[in-house]
PDB file of C-alpha atoms in Angstrom:
ATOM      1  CA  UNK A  26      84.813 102.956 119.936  1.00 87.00           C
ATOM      2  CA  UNK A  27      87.446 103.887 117.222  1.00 91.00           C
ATOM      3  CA  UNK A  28      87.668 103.519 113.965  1.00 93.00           C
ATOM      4  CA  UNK A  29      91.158 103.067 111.638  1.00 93.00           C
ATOM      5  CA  UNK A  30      90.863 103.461 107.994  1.00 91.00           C
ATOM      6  CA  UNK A  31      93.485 102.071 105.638  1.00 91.00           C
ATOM      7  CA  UNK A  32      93.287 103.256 102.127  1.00 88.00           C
ATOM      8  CA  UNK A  33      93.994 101.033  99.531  1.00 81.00           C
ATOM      9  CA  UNK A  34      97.417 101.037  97.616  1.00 80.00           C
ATOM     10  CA  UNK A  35      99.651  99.525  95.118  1.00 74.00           C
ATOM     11  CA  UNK A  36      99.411  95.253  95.356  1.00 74.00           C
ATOM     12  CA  UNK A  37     101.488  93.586  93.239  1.00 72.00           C
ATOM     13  CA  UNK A  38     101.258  90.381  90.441  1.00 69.00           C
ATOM     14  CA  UNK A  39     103.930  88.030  91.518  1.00 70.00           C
ATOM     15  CA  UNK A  40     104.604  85.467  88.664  1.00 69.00           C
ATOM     16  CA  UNK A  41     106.818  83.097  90.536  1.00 71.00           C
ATOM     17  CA  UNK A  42     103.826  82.512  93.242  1.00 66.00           C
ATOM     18  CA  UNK A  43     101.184  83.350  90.755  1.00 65.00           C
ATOM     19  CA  UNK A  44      99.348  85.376  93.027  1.00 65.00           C
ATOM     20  CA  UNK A  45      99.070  89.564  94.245  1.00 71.00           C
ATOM     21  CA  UNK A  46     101.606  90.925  96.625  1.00 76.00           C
ATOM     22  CA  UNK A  47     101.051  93.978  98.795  1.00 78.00           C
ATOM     23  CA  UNK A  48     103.727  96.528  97.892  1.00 79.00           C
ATOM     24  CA  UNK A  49     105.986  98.545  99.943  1.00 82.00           C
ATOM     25  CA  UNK A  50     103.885 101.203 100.461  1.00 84.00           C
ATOM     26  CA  UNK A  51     100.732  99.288 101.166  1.00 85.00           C
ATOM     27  CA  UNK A  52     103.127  97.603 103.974  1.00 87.00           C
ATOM     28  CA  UNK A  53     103.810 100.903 105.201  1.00 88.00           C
ATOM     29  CA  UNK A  54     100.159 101.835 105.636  1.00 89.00           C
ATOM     30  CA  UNK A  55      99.214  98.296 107.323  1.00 91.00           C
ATOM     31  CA  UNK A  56     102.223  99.125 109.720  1.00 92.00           C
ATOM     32  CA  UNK A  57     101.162 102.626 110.287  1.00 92.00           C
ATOM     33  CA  UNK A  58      97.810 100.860 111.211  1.00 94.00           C
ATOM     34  CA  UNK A  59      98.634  98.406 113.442  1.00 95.00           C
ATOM     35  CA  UNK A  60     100.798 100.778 115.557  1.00 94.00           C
ATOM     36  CA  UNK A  61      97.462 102.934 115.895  1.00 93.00           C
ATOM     37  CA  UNK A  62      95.549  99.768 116.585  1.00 95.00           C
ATOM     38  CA  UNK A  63      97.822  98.591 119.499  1.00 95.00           C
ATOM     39  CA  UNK A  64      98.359 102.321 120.746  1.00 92.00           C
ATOM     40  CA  UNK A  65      94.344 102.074 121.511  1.00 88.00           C
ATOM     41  CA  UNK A  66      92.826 101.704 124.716  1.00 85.00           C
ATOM     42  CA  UNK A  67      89.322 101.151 123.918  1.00 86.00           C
ATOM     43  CA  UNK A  68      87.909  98.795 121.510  1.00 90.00           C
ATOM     44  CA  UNK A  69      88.945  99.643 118.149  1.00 94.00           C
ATOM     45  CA  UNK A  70      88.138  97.807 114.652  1.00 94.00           C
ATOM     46  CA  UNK A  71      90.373  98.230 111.312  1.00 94.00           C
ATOM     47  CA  UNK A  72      88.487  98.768 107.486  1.00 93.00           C
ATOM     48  CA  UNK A  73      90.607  98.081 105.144  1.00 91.00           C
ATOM     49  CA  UNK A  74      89.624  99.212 101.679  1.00 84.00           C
ATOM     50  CA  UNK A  75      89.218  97.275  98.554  1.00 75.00           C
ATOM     51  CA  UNK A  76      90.153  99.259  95.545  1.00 64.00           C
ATOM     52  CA  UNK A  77      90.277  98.053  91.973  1.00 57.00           C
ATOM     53  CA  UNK A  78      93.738  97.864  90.457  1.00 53.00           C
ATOM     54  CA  UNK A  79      93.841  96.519  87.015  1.00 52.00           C
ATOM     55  CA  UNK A  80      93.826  92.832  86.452  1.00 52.00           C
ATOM     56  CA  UNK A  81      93.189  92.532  90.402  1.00 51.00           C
ATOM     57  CA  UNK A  82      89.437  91.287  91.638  1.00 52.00           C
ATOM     58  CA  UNK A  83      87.901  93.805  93.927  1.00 53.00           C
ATOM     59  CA  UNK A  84      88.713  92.732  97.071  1.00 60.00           C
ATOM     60  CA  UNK A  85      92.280  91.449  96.659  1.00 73.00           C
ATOM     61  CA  UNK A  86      93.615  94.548  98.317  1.00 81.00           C
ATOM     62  CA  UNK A  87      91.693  94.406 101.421  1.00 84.00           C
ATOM     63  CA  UNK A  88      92.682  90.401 101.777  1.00 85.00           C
ATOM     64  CA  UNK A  89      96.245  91.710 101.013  1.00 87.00           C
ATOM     65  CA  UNK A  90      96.219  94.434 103.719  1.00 89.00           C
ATOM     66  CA  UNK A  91      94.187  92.150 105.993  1.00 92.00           C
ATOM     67  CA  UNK A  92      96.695  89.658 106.216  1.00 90.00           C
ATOM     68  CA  UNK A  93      99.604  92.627 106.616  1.00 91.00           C
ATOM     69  CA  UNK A  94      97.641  93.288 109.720  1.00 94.00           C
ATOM     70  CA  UNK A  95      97.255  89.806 111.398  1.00 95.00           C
ATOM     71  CA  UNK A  96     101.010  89.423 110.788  1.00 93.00           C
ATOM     72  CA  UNK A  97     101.293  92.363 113.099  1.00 94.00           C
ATOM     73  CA  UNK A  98      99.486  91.202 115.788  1.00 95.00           C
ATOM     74  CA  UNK A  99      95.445  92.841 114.622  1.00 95.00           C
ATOM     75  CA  UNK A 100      93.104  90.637 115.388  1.00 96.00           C
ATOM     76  CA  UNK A 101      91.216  88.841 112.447  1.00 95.00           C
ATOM     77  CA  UNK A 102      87.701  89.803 113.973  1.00 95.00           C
ATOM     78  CA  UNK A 103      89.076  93.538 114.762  1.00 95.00           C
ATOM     79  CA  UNK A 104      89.234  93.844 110.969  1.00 95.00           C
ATOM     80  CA  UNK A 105      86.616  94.905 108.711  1.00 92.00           C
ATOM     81  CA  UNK A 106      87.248  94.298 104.721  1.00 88.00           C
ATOM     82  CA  UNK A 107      86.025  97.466 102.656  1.00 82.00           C
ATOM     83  CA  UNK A 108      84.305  97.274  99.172  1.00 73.00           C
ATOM     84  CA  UNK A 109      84.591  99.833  96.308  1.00 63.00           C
ATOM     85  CA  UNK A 110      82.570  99.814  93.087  1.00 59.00           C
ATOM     86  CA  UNK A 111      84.912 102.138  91.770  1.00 61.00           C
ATOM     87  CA  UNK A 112      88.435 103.109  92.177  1.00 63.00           C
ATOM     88  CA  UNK A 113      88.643 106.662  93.047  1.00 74.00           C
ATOM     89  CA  UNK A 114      89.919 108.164  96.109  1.00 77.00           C
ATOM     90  CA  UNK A 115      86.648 110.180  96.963  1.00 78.00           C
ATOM     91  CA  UNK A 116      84.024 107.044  96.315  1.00 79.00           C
ATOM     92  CA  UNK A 117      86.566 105.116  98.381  1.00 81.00           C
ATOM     93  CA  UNK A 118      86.241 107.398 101.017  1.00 82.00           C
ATOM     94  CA  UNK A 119      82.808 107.653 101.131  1.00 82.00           C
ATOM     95  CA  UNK A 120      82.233 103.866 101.219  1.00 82.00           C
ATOM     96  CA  UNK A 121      84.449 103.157 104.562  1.00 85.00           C
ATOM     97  CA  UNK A 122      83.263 106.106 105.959  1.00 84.00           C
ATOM     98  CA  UNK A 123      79.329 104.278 105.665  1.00 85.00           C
ATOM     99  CA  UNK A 124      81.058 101.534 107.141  1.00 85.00           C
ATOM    100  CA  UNK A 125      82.465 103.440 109.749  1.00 87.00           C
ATOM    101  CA  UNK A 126      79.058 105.308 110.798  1.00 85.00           C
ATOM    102  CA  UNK A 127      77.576 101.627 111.353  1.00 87.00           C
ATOM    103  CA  UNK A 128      79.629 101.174 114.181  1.00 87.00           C
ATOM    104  CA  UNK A 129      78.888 104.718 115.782  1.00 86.00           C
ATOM    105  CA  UNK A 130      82.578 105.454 116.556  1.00 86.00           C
ATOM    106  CA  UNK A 131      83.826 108.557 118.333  1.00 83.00           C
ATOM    107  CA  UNK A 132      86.776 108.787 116.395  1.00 87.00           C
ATOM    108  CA  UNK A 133      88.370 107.904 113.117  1.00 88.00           C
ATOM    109  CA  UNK A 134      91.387 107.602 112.273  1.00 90.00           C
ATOM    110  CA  UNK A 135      92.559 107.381 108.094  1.00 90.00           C
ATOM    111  CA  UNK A 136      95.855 106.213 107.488  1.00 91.00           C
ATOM    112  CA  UNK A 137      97.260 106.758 103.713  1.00 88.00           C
ATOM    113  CA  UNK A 138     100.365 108.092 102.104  1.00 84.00           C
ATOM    114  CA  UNK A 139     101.850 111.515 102.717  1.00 83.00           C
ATOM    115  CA  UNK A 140     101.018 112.487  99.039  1.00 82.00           C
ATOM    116  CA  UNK A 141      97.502 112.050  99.662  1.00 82.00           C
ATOM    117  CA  UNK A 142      96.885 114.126 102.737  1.00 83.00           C
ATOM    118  CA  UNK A 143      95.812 117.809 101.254  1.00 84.00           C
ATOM    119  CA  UNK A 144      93.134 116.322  99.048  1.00 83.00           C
ATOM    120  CA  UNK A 145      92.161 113.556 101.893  1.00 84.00           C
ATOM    121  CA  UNK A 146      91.976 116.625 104.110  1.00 83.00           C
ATOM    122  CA  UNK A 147      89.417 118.371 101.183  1.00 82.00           C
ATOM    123  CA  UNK A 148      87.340 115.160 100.579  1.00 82.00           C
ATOM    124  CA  UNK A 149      86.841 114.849 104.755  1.00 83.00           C
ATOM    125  CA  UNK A 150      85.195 118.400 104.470  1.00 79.00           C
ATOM    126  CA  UNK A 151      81.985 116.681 102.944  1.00 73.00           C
ATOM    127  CA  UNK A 152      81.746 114.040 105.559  1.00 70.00           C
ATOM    128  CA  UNK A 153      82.071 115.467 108.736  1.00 67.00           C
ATOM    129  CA  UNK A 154      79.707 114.728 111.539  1.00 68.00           C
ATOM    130  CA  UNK A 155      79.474 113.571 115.229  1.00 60.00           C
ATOM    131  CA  UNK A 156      82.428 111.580 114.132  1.00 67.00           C
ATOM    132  CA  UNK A 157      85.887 113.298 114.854  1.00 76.00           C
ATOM    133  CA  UNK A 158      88.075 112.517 111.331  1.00 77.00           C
ATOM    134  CA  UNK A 159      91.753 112.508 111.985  1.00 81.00           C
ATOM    135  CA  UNK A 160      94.330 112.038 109.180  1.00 78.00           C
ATOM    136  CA  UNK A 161      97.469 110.347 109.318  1.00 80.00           C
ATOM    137  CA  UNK A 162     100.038 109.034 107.371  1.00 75.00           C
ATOM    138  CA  UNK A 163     102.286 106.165 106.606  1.00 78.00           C
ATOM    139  CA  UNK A 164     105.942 106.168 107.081  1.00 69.00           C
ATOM    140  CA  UNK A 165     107.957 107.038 103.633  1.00 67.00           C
ATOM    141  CA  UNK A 166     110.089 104.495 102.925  1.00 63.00           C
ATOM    142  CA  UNK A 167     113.174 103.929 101.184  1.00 62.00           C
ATOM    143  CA  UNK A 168     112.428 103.804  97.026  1.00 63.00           C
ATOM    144  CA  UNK A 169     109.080 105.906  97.778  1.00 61.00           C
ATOM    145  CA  UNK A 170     107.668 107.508  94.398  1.00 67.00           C
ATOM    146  CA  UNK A 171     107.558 111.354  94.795  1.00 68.00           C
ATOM    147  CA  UNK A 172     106.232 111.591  91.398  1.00 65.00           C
ATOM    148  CA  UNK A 173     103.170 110.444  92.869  1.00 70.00           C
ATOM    149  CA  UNK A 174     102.863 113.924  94.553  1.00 69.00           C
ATOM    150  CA  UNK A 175     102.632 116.010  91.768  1.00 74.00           C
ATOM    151  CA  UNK A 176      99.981 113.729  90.544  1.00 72.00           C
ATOM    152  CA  UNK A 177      98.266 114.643  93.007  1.00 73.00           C
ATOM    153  CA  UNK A 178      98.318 118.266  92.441  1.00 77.00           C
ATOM    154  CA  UNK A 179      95.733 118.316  89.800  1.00 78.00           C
ATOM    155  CA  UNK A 180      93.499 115.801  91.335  1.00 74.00           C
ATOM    156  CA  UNK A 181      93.660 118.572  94.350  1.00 73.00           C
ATOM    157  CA  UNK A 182      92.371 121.051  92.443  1.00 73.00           C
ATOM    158  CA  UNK A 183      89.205 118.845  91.101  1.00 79.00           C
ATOM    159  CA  UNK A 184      88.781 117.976  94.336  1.00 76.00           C
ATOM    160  CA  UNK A 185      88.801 122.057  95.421  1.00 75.00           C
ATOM    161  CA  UNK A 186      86.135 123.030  92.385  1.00 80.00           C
ATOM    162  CA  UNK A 187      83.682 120.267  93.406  1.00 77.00           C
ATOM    163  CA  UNK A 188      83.861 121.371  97.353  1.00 72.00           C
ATOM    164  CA  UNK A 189      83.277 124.929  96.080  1.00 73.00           C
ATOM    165  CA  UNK A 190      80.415 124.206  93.861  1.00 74.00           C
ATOM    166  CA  UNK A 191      78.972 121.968  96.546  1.00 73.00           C
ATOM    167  CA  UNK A 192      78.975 125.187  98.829  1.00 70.00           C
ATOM    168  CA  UNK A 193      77.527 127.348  96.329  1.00 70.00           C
ATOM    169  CA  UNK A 194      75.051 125.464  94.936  1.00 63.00           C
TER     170      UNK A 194
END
């Protein structure tokens, strides 16, 4: 069995429907996912994570993401909606990962944005097991926000200390 991972990401308030939106790069990740999905040969299920966004109920990014996914041809019972107490990228992490080890897969997959992959790569380092992690990314798009990289840069570098004092102490 496999395992994809879809991180949560940007939805959207939409006043003329009054509801959330997935944004473009939340698309990207669901369509990143569903190519990995249908480029599977064994049975393979989809978490999609449910980070907090302000103003936004828990969950309303993994029913945002989940639906991304059925449009594209993933199964509604191949997909597994994620929970997170708290937005951060590591506690995220660490919750689909649990969710992941339930189903004793042999490999999985986490799909996020390019911007994300050096401290996704760090966080993995505490986690790894029996389970083979593999990162990947979604496509950049058109009006992508490279400022969100150097955002990144500093949340890196947390990331980096805590490893190291996890390792020395």
């Amino acid at each position: 069995m496999k395992v994809i991972i879809v991180m949560a990401c940007e939805i959207k308030w939409d006043s003329l429907s009054w509801d959330f939106k997935a944004g473009p790069e939340t698309k990207a990740r669901c369509k990143r996912a569903a190519q990995e999905y249908h480029r599977q040969e064994e049975r393979t299920v989809i978490i999609v994570s449910a980070g907090k966004h302000p103003g936004a109920v828990s969950t309303a990014t993994a029913y945002l993401m989940a639906n991304c996914l059925i449009k594209m041809g993933v199964p509604r019972e191949s997909i597994i909606l994620g929970s997170a107490p708290l937005y951060t990228t590591a506690s995220e992490l660490e919750i689909n990962l649990k969710l992941a080890a339930e189903r004793n897969p042999r490999e999985a997959i986490i799909i996020s944005s390019w911007y994300h992959l050096p401290r996704l790569w760090l966080l993995t380092q505490r986690f790894r097991g029996s389970v083979q992690l593999i990162i990947k990314f979604a496509p950049v798009f058109k009006g992508a926000k490279v400022w969100r990289f150097f955002r990144e840069i500093p949340r890196f570098w947390v990331e980096m200390a805590k490893f190291a004092f996890s390792q020395i102490f």
